[in-house]
Coordinates of C-alpha atoms in Angstrom, one line a residue:
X1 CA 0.0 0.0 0.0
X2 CA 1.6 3.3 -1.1
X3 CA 0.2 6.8 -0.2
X4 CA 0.6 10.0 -2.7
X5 CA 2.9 12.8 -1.7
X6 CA 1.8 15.7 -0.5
X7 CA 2.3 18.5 -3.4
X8 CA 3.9 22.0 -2.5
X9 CA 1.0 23.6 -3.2
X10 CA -0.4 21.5 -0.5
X11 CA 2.3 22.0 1.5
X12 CA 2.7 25.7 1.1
X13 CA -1.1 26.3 2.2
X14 CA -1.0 24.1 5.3
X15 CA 2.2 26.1 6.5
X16 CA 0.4 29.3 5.9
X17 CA -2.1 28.9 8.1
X18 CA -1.9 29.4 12.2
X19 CA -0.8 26.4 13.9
X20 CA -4.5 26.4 15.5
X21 CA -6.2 26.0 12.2
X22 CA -3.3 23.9 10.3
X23 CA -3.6 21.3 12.7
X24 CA -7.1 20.0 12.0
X25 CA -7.1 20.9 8.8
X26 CA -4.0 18.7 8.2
X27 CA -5.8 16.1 9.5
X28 CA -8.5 16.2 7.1
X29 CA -6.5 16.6 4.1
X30 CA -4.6 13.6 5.2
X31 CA -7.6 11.7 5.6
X32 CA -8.9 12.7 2.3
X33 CA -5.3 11.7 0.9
X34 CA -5.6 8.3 2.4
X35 CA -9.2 7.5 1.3
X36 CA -8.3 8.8 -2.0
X37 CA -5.3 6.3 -1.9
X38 CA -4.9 3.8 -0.1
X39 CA -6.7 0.1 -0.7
X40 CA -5.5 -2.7 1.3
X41 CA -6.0 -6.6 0.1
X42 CA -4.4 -7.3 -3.4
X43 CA -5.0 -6.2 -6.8
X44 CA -6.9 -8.3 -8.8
X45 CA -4.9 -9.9 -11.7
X46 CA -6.0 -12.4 -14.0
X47 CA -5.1 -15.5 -14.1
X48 CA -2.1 -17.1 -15.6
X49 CA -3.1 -18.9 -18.6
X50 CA -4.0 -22.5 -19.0
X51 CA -2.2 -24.7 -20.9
X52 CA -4.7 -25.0 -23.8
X53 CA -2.7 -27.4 -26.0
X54 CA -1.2 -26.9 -29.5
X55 CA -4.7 -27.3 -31.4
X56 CA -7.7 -29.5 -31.9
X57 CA -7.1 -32.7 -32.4
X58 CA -9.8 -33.9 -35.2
X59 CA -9.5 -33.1 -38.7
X60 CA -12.8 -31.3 -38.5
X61 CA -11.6 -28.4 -36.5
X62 CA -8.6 -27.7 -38.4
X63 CA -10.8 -25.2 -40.3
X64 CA -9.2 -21.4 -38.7
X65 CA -12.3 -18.9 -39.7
X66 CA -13.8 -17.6 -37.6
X67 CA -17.7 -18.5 -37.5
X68 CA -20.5 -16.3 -36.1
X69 CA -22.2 -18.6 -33.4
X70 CA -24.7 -16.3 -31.7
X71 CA -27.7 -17.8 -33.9
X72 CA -25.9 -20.9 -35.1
X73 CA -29.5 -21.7 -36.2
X74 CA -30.2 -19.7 -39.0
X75 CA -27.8 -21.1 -40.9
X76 CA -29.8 -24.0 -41.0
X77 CA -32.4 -22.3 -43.6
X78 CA -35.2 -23.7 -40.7
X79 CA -37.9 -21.6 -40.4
X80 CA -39.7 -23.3 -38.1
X81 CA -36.7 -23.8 -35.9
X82 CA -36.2 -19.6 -36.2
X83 CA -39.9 -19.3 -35.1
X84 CA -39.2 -21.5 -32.0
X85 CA -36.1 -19.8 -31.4
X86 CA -37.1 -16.6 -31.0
X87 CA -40.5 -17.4 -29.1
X88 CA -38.3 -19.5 -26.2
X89 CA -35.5 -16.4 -26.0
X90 CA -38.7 -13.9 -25.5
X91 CA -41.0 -16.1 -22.9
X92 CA -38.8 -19.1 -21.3
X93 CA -39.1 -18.7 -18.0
X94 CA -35.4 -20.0 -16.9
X95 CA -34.3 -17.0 -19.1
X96 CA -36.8 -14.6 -17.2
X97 CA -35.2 -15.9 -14.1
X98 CA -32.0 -15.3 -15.0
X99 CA -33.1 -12.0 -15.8
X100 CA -34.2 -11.6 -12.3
X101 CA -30.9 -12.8 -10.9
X102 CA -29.1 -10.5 -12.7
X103 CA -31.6 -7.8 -11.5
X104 CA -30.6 -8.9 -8.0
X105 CA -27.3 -8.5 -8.4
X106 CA -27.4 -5.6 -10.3
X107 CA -29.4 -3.8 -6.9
X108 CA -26.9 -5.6 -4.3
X109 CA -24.0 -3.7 -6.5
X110 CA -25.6 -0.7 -6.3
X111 CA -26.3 -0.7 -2.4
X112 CA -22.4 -1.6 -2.0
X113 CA -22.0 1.3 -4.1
X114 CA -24.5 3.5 -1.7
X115 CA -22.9 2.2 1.5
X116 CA -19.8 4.6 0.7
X117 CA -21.5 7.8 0.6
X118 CA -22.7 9.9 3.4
X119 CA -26.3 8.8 5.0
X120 CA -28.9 12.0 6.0
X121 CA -31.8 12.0 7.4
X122 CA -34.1 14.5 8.2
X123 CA -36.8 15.0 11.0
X124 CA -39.5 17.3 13.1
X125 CA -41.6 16.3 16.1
X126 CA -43.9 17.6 18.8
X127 CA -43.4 16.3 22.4
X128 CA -45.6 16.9 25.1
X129 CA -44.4 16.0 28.4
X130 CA -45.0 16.5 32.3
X131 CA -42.4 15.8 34.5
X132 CA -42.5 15.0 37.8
X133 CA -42.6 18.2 40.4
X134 CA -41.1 15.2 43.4
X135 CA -38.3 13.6 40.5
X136 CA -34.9 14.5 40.6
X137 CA -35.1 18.0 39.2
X138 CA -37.2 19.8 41.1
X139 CA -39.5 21.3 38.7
X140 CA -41.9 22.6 41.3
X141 CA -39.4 24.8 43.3
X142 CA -37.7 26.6 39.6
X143 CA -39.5 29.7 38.8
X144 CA -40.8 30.2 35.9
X145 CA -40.6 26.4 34.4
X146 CA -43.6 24.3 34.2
X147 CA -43.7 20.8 35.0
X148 CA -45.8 20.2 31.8
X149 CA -44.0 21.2 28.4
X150 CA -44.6 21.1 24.5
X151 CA -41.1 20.5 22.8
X152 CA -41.1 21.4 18.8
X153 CA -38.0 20.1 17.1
X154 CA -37.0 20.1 13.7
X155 CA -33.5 18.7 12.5
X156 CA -31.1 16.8 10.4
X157 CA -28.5 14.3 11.2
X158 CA -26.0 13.0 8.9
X159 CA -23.1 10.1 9.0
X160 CA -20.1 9.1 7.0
X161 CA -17.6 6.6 7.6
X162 CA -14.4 7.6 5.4
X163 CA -12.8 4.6 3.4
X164 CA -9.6 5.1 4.9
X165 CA -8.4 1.6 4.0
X166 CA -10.3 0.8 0.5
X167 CA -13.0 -1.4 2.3
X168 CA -15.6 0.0 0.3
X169 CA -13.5 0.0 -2.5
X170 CA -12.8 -3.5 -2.5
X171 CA -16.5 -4.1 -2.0
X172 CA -17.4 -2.5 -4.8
X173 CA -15.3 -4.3 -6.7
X174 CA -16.5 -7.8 -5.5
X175 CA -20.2 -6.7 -6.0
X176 CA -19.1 -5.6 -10.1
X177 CA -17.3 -8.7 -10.5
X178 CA -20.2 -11.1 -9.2
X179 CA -22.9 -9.1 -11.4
X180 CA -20.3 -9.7 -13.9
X181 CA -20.6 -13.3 -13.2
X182 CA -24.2 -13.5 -13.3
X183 CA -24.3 -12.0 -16.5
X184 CA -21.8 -14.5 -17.3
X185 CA -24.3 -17.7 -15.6
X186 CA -27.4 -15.9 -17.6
X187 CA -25.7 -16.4 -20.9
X188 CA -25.2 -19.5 -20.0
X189 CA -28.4 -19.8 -19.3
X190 CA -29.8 -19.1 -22.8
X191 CA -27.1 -21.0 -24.1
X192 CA -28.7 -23.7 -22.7
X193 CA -32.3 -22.9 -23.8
X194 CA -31.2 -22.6 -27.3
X195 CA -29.6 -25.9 -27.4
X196 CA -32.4 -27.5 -25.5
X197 CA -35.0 -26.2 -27.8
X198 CA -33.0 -27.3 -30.8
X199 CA -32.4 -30.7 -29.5
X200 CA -36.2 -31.0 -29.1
X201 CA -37.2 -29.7 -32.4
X202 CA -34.6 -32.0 -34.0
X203 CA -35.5 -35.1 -31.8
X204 CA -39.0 -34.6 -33.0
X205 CA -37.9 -34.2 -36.9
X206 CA -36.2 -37.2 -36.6
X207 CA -39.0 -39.2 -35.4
X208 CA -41.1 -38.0 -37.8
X209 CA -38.2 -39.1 -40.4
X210 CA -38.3 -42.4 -38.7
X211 CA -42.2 -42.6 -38.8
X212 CA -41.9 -42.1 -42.4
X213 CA -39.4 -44.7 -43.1
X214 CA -41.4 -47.2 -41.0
X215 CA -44.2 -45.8 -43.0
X216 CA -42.2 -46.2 -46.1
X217 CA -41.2 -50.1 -44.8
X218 CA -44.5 -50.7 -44.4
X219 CA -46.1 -49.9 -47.8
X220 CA -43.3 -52.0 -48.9
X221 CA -44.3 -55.3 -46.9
X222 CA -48.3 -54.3 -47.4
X223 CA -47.1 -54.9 -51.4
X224 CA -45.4 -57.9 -50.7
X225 CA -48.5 -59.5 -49.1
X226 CA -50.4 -58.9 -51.4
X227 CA -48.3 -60.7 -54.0
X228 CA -47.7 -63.4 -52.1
X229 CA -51.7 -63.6 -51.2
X230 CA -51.5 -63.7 -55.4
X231 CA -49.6 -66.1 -55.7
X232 CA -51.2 -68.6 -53.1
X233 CA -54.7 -67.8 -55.1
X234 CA -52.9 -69.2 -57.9
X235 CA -51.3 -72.4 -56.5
X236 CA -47.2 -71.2 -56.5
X237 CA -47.2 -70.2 -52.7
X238 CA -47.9 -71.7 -49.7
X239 CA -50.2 -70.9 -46.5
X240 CA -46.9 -70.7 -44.7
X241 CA -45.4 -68.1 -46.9
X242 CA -48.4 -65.8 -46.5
X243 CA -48.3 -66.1 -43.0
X244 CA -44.6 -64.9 -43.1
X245 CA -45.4 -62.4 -45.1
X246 CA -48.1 -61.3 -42.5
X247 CA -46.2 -61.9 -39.7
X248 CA -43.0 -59.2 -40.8
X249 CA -45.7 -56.7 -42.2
X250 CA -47.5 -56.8 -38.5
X251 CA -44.0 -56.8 -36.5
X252 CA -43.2 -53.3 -38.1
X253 CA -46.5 -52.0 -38.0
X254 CA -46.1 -52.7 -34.5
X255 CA -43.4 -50.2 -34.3
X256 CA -45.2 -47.4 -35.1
X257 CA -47.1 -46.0 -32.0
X258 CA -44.0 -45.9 -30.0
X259 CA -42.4 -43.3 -32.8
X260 CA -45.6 -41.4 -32.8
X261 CA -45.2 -41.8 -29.1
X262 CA -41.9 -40.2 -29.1
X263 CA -42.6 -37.6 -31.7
X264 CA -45.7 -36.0 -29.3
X265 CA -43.5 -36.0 -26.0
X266 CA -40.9 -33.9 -28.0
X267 CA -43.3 -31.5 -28.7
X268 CA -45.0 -31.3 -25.8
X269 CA -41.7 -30.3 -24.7
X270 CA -41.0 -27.5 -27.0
X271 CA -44.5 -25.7 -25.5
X272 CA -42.8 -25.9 -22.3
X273 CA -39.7 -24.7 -23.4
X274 CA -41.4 -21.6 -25.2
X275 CA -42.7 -20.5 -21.4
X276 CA -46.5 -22.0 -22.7
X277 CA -48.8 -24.8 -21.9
X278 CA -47.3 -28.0 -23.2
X279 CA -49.6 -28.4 -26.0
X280 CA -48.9 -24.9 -27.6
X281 CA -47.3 -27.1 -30.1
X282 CA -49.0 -29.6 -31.0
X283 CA -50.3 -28.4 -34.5
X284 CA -46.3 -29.8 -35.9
X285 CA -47.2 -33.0 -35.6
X286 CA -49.7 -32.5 -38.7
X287 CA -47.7 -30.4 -40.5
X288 CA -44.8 -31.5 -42.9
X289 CA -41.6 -31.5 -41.3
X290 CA -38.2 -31.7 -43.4
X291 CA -34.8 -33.1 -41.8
X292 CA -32.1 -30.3 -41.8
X293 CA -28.8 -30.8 -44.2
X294 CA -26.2 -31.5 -41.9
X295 CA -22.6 -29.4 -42.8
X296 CA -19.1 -30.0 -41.2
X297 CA -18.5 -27.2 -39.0
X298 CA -15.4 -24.9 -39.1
X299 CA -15.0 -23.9 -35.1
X300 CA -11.9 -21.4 -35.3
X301 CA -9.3 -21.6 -32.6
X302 CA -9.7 -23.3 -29.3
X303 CA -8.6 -19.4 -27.7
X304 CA -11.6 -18.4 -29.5
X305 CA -13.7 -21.0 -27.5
X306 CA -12.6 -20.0 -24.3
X307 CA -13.5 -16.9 -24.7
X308 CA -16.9 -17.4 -26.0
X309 CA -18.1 -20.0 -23.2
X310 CA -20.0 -18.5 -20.7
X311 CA -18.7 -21.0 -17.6
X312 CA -15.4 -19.8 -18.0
X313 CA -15.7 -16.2 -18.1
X314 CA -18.1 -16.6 -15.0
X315 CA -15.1 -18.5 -13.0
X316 CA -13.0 -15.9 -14.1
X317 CA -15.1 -13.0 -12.9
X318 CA -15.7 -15.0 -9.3
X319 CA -12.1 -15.3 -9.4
X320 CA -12.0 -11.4 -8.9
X321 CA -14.5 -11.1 -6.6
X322 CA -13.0 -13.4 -4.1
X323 CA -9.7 -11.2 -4.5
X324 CA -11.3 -8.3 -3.9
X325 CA -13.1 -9.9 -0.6
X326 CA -9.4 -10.4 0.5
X327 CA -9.1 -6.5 1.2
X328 CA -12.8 -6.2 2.7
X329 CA -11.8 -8.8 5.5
X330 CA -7.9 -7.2 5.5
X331 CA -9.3 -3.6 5.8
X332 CA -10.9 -4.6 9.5
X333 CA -7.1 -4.8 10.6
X334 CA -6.8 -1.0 10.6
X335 CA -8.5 2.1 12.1
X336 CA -11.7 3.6 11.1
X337 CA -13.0 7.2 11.2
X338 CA -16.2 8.2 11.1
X339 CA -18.7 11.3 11.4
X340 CA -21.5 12.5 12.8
X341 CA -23.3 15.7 12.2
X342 CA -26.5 16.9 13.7
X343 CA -28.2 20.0 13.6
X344 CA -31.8 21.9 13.8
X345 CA -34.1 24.2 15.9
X346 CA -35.9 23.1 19.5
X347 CA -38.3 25.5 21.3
X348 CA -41.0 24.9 23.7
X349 CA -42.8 27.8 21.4
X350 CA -44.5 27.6 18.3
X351 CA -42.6 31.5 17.8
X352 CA -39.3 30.6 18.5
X353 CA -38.9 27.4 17.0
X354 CA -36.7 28.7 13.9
X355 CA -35.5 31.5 15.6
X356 CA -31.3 31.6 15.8
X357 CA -31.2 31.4 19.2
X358 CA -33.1 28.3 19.0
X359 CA -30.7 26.4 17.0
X360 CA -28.3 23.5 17.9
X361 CA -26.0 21.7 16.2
X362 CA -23.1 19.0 17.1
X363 CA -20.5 17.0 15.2
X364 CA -19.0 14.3 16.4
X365 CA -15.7 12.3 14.8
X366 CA -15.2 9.1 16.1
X367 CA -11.4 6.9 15.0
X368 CA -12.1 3.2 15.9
X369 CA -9.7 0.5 16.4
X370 CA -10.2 -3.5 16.5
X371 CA -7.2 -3.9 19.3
X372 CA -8.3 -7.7 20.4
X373 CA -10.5 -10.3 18.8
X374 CA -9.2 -13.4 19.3
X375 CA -7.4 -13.6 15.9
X376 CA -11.0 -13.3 14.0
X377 CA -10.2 -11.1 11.6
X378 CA -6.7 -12.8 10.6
X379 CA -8.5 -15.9 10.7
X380 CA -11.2 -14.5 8.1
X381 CA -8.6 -13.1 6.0
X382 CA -7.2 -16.5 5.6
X383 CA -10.3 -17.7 5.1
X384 CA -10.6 -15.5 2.1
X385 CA -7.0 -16.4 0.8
X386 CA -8.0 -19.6 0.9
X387 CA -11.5 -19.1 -1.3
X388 CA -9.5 -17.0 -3.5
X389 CA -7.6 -19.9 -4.4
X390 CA -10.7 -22.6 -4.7
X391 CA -11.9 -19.7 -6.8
X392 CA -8.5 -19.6 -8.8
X393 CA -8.7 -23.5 -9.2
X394 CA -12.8 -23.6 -10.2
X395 CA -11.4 -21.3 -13.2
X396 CA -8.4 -23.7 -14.1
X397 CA -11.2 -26.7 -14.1
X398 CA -13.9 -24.5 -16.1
X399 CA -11.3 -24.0 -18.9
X400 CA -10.3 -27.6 -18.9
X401 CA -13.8 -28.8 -18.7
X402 CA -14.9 -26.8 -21.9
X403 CA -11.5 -28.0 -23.8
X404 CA -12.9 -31.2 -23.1
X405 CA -16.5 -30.9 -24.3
X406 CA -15.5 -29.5 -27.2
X407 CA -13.4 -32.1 -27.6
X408 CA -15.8 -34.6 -26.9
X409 CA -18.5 -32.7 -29.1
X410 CA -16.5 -32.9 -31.8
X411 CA -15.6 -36.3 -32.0
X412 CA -19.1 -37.4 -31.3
X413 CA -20.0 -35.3 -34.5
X414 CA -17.1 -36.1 -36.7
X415 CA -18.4 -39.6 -36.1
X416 CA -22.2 -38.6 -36.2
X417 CA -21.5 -37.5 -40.0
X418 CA -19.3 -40.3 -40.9
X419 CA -22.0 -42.7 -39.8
X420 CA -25.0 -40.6 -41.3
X421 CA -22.8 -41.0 -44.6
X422 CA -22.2 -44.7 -44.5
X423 CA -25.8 -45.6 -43.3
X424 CA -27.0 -43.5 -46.7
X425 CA -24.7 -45.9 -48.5
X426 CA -25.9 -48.4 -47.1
X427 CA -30.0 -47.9 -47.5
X428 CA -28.7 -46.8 -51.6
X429 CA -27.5 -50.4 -52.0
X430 CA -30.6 -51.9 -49.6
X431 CA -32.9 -50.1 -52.1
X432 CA -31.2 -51.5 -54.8
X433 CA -31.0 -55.0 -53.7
X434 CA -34.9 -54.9 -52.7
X435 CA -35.9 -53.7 -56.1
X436 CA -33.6 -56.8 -57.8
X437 CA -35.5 -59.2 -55.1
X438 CA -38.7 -58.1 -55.5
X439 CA -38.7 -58.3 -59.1
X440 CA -36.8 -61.6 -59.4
X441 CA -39.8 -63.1 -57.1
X442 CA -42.3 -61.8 -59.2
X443 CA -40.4 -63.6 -61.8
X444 CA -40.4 -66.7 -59.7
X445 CA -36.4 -66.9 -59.8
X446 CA -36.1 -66.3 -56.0
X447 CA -37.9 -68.1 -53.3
X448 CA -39.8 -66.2 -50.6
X449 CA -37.0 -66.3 -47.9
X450 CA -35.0 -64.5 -50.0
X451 CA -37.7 -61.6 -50.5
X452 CA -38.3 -61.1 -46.8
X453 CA -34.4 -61.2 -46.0
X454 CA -34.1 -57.9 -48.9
X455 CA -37.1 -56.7 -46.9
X456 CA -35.9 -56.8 -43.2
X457 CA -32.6 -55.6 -44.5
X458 CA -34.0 -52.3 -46.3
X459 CA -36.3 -52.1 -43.5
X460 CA -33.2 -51.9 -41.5
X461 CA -31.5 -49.7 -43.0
X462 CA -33.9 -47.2 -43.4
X463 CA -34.8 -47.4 -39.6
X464 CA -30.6 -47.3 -39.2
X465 CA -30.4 -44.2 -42.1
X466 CA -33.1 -42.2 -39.8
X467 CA -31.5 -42.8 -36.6
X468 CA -28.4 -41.7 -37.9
X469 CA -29.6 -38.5 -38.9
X470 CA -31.6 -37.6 -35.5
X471 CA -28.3 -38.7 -33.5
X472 CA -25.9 -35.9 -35.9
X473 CA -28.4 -33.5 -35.6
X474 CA -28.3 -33.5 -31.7
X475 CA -24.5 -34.1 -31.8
X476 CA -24.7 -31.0 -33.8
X477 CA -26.6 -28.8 -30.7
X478 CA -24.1 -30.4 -28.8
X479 CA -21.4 -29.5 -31.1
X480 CA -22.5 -25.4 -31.0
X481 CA -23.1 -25.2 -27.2
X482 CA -19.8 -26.5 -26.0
X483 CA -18.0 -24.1 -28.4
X484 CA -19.9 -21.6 -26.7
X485 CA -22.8 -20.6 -29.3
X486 CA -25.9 -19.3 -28.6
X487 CA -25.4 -16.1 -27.5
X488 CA -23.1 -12.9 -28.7
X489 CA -19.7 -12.0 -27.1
X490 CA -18.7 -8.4 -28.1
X491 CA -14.9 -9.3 -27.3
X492 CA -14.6 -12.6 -29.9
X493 CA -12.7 -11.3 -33.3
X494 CA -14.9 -10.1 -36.1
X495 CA -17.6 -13.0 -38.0
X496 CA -19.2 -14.0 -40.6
X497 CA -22.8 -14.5 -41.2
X498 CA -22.9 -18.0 -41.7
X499 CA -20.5 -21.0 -41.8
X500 CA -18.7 -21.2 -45.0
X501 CA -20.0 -23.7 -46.5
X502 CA -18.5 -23.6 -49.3
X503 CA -15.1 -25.2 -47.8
X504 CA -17.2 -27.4 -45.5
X505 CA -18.4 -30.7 -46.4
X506 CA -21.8 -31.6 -47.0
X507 CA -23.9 -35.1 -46.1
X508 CA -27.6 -34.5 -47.3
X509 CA -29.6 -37.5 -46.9
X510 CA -33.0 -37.0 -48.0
X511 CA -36.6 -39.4 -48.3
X512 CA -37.8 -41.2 -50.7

């Protein structure tokens, strides 16, 4: 703790002044020059930096633009999805609580703020009293003074507490940094909303998808029947073979309830998550609903991550606060000064109560200092210490925890796509196969076995190509939230509108 010098201006007026006046007003100056300077505790610095690595360590992320992620979303050309979007970021009511919460802290700053500036309060009252003429003042035997009295008063009184020490100063600065920080968990907040809501929506596109490829399965094996059913009438199939037939034809129709099943929880869900009833939503399940083209995703620099993930920027920012608690628990160590002023009129007549002579006033400066305590205070300072450095350690393991969803995000989507692709290859050559079966039975070159073994593998494969899709997609909303996306971060570098897509790579698979 360093104090400023005092300047020979400074000095040159305090030396022209009588020693009666220098003195106390030496006193103040000094005590301006101190709460103007002095701040115990240490300064807040950030943290060294975390070993982040040399780079990502997929292919996939090797791509180094930069990508605007605050409405990832759009650049999925999903207008329903943008609809849903921009109801849940208006109404949800996690996001209105985090509003609320940051409210809260926003009001808790300011009342650290207000606790360094002078209090006042103002005052008037009308007392009538009798005393007693056989009390200790002997009313009765004073001329001239009644034992019954009216007492009009009108005053002020007013009280500061100079931060000699930085107390308030280090106060303030907690208070800033945890609004900070809930600004930070807020963000976080929606992040999560947006993710959630996108999850949903795709989770409920893809069992739509699935419904459809059941659906799809099923016209498939309803044709089948029937030519087997043909066939009997005409003496080249058995019983037994139309009861196969039957039998695969009712095992996938079985299937379908629990998809539709599925498909109505998920959007029940989305009501919810738009801050409404849970059947807000329900009207999607009639309308037509179109799987989203799935793109490799360039996710810039893992520096750039960091900085855009809302848990680590809320460590850091409780990182400061707890250093900045240090010097509230270190300033009790040393004196503190504080003021009183009162003044106003008292008369015990209506005429006289504003008169001069009526007026009284009083100031009262008071220096307090803790001299014992049972080692309290130390013992709370070390307390702090010792939060500062959980606080130090909670940052270390935020920025290690969001390398590693990222990490693990991108894996799980680098594989998502590379599964998504092979699956389409596989339901091409399914398709194909089928379409040689069917007609080759229809030719009676094939027995029936072989028909419902091209059956139950295109059935598979479809049911496999639509499950692959769903999984991506929500591999993808994992993919955007743990590099941070859903929400805007003036400090990231400068972005583009959408994901190139142009140097990404592109796995479409679409219905038949």
């Amino acid at each position: 703790m360093k104090s400023k010098p005092c300047t020979p201006f400074l000095r040159a007026t305090i030396t022209g002044l009588t020693p009666g006046r220098a003195r106390p007003l030496a006193l103040a100056l000094s005590c301006v020059l101190l709460t103007a300077c002095a701040s115990v505790g240490p300064d807040y610095r950030e943290p060294p930096p975390v070993d982040v690595g040399s780079g990502w360590s997929l292919p996939l992320a090797s791509e180094s633009q930069s990508t605007d992620l605050s409405q990832w979303w759009s650049a999925l050309d999903d207008p329903i999805l943008d609809r849903l979007m921009a109801t849940a970021l208006a109404q949800n009511l996690d996001l209105r609580q985090a509003a609320a919460r940051i409210d809260e802290a926003r009001a808790l700053r300011d009342r650290v703020a207000g606790e360094a500036l002078p209090t006042a309060a103002a005052g008037a009252s009308v007392n009538r009293r009798r005393q007693s003429e056989n009390g200790p003042l002997p009313v009765g035997s004073i001329p001239g003074l009644d034992a019954t009295q009216t007492i009009y008063d009108a005053g002020f009184d007013a009280a500061w507490e100079a931060d000699l020490f930085g107390a308030r100063r280090r106060a303030l600065e907690g208070a800033s940094a945890r609004l900070q920080a809930t600004e930070a968990d807020a963000q976080g907040v929606r992040m999560r909303i947006v993710a959630e809501v996108a999850r949903t929506w795709f989770t409920a596109v893809g069992a739509r998808y699935e419904l459809h490829a059941q659906q799809a399965t099923l016209d498939t094996l309803q044709q089948t029947l029937e030519l087997v059913r043909l066939r009997h009438a005409l003496g080249d199939a058995s019983a037994a073979d139309v009861e196969a037939a039957y039998a695969q034809w009712t095992a996938v129709n079985a299937l379908i309830p629990d998809i539709q099943v599925r498909q109505r929880a998920a959007v029940l869900g989305l009501g919810v998550l738009l801050g409404a009833p849970p059947e807000r939503e329900l009207a999607l399940l009639d309308g037509p609903l179109t799987p989203s083209t799935l793109w490799a995703l360039p996710v810039g620099e893992r520096a750039e991550m960091l900085r855009r993930r809302p848990d680590v920027l809320a460590a850091e920012r409780r990182l400061a606060a707890s250093s900045a608690d240090i010097g509230v628990a270190t300033a009790e160590l040393f004196p503190k000064l504080s003021i009183g002023i009162g003044g106003g009129f008292q008369a015990l007549s209506t005429g006289d109560w504003f008169d001069a002579s009526s007026s009284r006033f009083s100031i009262l400066p008071l220096i307090s200092w803790r001299l014992f305590d049972g080692g309290r205070v130390r013992a709370e300072i070390r307390a702090r210490e010792a939060a500062e450095r959980q606080a130090a350690l909670a940052y270390e393991q935020a920025v290690l925890t969001a390398l590693g969803d990222a990490e693990r995000a991108l894996g799980d989507y680098h594989g998502g796509l590379d599964t998504l692709e092979r699956r389409g290859m596989a339901l091409d050559a399914a398709r194909t196969s089928y379409g040689h079966a069917k007609a080759r039975y229809a030719a009676g070159d094939i027995a029936l076995v072989e028909l419902l073994a091209a059956q139950r593998s295109l059935h598979e494969a479809e049911t496999a190509a639509a499950r692959a899709h769903t999984n991506a997609a929500v591999q993808l909303v994992a993919l955007y939230k743990a590099l941070g996306g859903g929400w805007d971060v003036s400090t990231t570098a400068s972005t583009a509108t959408h994901p190139q897509r142009g140097a990404a790579a592109t796995v479409a698979f679409s219905s038949r």
